[in-house]
PDB file of C-alpha atoms in Angstrom:
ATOM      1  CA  UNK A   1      15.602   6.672 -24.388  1.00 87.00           C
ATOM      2  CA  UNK A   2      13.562   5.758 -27.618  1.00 94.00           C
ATOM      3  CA  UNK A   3       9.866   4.964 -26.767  1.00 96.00           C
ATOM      4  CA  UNK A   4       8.202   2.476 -28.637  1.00 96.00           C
ATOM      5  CA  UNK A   5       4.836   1.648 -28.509  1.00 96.00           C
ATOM      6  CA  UNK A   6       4.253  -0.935 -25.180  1.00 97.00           C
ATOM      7  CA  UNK A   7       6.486   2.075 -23.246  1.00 97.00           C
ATOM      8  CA  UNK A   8       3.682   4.416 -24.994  1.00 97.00           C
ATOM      9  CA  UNK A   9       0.773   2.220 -23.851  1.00 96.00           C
ATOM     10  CA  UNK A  10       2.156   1.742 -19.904  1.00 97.00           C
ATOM     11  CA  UNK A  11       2.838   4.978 -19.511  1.00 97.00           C
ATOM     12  CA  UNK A  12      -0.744   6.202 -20.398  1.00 96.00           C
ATOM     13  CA  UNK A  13      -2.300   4.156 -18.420  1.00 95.00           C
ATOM     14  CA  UNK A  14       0.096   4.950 -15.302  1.00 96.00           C
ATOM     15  CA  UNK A  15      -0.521   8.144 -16.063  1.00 94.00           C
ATOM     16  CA  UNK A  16      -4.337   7.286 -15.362  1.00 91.00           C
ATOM     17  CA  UNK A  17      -4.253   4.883 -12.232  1.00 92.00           C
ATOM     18  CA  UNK A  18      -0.572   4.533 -10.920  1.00 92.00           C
ATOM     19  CA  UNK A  19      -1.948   1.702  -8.523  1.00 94.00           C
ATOM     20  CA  UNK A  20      -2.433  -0.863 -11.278  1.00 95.00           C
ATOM     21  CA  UNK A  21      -0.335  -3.884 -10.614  1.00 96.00           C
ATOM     22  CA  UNK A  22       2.500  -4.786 -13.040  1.00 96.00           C
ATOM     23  CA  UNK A  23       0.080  -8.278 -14.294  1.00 97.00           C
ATOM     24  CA  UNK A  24      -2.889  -5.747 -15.145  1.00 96.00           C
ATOM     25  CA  UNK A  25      -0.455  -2.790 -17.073  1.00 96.00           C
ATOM     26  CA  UNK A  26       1.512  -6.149 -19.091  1.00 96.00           C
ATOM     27  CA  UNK A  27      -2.290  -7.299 -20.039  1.00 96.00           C
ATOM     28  CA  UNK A  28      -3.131  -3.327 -21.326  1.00 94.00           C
ATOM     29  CA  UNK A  29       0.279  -3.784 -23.269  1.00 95.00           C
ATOM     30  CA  UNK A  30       0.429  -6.780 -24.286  1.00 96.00           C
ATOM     31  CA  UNK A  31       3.299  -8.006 -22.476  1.00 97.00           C
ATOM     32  CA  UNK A  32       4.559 -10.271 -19.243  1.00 97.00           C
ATOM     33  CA  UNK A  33       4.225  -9.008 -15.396  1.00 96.00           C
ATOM     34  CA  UNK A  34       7.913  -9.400 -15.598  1.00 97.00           C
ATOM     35  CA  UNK A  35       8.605  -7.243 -18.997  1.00 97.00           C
ATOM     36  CA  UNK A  36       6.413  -4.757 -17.482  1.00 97.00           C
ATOM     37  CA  UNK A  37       7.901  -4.585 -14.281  1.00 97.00           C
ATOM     38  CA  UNK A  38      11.439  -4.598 -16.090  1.00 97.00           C
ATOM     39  CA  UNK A  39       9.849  -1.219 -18.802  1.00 97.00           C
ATOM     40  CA  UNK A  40       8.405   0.533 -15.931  1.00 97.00           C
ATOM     41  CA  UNK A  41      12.462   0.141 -13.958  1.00 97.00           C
ATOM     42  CA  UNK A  42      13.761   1.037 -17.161  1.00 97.00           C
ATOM     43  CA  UNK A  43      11.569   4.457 -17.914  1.00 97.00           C
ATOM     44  CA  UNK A  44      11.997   5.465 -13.791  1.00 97.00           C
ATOM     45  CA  UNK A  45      15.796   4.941 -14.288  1.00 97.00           C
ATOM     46  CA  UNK A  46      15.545   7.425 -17.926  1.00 97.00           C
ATOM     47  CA  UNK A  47      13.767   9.844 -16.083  1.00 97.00           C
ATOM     48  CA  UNK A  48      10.860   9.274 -18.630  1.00 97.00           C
ATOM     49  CA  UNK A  49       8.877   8.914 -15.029  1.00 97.00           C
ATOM     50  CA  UNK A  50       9.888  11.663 -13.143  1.00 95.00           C
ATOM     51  CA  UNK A  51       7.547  10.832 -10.019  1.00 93.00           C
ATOM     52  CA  UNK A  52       5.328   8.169  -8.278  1.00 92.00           C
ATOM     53  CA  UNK A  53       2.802  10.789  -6.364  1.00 89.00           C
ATOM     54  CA  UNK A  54      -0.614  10.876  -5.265  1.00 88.00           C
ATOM     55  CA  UNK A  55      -2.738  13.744  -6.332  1.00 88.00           C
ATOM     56  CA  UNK A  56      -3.935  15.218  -2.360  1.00 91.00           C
ATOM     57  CA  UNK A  57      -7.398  17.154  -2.518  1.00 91.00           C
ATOM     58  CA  UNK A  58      -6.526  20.850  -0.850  1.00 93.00           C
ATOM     59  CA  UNK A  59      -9.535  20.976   0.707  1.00 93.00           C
ATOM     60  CA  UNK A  60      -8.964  17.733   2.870  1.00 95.00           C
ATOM     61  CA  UNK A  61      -5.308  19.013   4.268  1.00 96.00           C
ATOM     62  CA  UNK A  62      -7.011  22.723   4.635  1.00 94.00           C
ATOM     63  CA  UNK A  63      -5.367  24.573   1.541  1.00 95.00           C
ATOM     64  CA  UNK A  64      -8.246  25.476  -0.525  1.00 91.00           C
ATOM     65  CA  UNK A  65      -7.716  28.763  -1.737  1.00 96.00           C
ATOM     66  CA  UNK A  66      -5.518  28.506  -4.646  1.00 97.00           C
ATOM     67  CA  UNK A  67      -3.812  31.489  -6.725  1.00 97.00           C
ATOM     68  CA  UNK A  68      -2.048  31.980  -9.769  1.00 98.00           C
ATOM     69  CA  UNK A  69       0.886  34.529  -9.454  1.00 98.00           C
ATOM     70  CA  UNK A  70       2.276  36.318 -12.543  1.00 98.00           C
ATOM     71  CA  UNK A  71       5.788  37.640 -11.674  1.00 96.00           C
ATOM     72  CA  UNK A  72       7.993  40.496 -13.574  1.00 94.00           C
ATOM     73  CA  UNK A  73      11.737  40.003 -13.082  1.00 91.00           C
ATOM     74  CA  UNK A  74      13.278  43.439 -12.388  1.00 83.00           C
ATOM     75  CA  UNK A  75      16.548  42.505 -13.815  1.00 73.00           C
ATOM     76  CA  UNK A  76      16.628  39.722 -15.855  1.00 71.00           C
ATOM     77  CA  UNK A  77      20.398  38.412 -14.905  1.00 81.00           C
ATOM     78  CA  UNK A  78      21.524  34.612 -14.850  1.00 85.00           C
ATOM     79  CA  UNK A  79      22.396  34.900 -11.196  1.00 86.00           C
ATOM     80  CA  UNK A  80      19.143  36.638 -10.495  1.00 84.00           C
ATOM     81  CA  UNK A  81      17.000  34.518 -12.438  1.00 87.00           C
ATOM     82  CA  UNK A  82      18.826  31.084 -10.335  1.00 89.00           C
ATOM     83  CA  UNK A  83      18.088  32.804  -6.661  1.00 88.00           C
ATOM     84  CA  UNK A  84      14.872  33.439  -7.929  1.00 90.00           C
ATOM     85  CA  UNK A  85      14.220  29.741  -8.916  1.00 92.00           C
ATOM     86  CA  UNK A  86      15.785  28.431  -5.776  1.00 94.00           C
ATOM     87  CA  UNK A  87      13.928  30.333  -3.991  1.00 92.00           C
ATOM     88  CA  UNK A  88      10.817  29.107  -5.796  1.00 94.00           C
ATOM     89  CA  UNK A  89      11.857  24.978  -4.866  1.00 95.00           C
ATOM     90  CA  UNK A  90      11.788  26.113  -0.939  1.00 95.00           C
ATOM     91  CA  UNK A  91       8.689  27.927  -0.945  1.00 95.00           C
ATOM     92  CA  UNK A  92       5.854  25.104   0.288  1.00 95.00           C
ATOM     93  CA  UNK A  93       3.296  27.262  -0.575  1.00 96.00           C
ATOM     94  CA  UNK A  94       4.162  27.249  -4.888  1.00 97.00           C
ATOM     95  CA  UNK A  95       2.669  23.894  -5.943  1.00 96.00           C
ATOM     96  CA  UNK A  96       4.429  24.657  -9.799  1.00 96.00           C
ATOM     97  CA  UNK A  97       6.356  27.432 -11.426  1.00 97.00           C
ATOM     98  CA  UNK A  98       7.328  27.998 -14.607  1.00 97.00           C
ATOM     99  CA  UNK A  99       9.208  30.507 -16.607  1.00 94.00           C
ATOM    100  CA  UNK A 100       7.270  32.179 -19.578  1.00 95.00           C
ATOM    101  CA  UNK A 101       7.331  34.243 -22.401  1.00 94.00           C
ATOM    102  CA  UNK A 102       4.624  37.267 -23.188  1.00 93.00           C
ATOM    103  CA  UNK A 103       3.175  39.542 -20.328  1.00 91.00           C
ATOM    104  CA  UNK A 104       5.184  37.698 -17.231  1.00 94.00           C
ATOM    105  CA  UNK A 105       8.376  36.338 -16.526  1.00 93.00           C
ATOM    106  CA  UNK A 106       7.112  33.638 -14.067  1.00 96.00           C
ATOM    107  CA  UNK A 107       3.564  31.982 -13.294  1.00 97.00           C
ATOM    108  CA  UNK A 108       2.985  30.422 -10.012  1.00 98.00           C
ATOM    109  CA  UNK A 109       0.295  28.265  -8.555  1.00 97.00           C
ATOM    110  CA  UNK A 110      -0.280  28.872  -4.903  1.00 97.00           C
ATOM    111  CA  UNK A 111      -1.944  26.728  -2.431  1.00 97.00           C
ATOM    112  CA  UNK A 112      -2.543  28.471   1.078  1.00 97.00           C
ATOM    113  CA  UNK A 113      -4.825  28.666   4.044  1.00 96.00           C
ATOM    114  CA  UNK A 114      -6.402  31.784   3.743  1.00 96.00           C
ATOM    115  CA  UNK A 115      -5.638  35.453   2.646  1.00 96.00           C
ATOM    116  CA  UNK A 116      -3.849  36.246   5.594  1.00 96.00           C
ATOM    117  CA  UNK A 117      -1.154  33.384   4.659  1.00 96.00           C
ATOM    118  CA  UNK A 118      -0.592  34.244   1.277  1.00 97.00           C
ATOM    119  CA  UNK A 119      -0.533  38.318   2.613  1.00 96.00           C
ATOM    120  CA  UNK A 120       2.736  36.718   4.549  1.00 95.00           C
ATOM    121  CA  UNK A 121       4.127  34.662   1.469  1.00 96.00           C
ATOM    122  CA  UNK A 122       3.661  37.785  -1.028  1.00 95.00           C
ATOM    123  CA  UNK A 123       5.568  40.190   1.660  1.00 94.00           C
ATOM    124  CA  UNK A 124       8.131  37.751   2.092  1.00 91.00           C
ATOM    125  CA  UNK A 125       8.278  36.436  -1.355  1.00 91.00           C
ATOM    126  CA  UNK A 126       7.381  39.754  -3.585  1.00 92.00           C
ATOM    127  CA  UNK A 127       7.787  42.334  -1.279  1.00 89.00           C
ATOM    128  CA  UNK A 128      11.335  41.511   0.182  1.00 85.00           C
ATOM    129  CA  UNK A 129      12.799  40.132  -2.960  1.00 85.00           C
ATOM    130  CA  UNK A 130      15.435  42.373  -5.547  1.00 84.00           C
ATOM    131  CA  UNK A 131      14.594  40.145  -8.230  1.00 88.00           C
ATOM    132  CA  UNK A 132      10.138  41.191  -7.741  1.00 92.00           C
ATOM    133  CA  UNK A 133       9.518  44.129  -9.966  1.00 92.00           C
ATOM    134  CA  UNK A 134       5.962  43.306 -10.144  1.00 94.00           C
ATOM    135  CA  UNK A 135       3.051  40.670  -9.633  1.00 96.00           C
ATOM    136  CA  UNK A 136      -0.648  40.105 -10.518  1.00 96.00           C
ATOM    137  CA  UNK A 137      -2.634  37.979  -8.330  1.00 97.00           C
ATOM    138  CA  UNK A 138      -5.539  35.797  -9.420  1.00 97.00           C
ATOM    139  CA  UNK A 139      -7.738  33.839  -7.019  1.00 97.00           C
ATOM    140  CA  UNK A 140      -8.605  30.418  -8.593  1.00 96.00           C
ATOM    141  CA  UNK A 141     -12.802  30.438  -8.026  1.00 95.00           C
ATOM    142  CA  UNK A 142     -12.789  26.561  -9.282  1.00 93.00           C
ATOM    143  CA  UNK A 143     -10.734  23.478 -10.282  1.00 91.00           C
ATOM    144  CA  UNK A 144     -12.307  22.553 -13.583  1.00 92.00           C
ATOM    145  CA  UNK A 145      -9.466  20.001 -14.288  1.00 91.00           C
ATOM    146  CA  UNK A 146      -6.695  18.900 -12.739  1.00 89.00           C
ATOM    147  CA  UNK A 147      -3.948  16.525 -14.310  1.00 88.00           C
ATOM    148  CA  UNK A 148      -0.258  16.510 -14.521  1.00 88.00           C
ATOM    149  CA  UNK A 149      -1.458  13.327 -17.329  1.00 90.00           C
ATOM    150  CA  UNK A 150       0.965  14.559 -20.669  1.00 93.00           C
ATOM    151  CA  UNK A 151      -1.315  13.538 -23.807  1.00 94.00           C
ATOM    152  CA  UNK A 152       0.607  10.318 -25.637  1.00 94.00           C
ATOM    153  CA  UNK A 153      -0.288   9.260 -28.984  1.00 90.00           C
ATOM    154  CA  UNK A 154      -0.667   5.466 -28.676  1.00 86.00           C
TER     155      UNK A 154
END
């Protein structure tokens, strides 16, 4: 899908606040309620929106400690690799993982309870799986920003 610039505008600013209503995002563009409303179909339907979420503070649902996982592959084989990843989209406790290049294969953000939770997930996840040659743990001490916001060049 090419973007032109009214896409460009909406999608910053739903980026920002996805609760604005489809009169207030056509005034930021420049456009109708109903061209708006007919852009913002049109980029969920290209996948250019992936997701309509709300952002949940840990600490309110009792999941502040947060970790970032660096992962080693022992062998680095296609089938391998695609258990490893499933096995990544079942796990509640990985809020994001991605595949890398440099020191790691794979970096993880964790959200659990408390140490004795992710001492469960890391025997059950690291410990138990083929595919773990190694891991390095990092407790995150703060959230100095959090946004899945991409920058856009309006």
């Amino acid at each position: 899908m090419e973007l032109d610039r009214i896409d460009l505008k909406i999608l910053s600013a739903v980026q920002r606040n996805n609760r604005q209503t489809t009169e207030e995002l056509g005034q930021l563009a420049g456009i109708s309620p109903t061209a708006c409303q007919r852009r913002l179909k049109q980029l969920r339907q290209a996948g250019v929106i992936e997701a309509d979420v709300a952002i949940v503070s840990p600490e309110a649902v009792g999941r502040s400690l947060m970790m970032l996982v660096l992962v080693d592959i022992e062998r680095y084989r296609s089938d391998v690799i695609d258990r490893f990843k499933q096995s990544l989209q079942k796990a509640p406790e990985v809020m994001s993982a991605y595949a890398v290049t440099g020191n790691a294969d794979f970096v993880l953000l964790l959200s659990v309870r408390d140490l004795a939770e992710y001492d469960a997930f890391s025997r059950r996840f690291f410990f138990d799986s083929p595919a773990v040659r190694n891991y390095s743990t990092m407790i995150v001490m703060d959230r100095t920003k959090v946004t899945l916001a991409v920058p856009i060049d309006v």
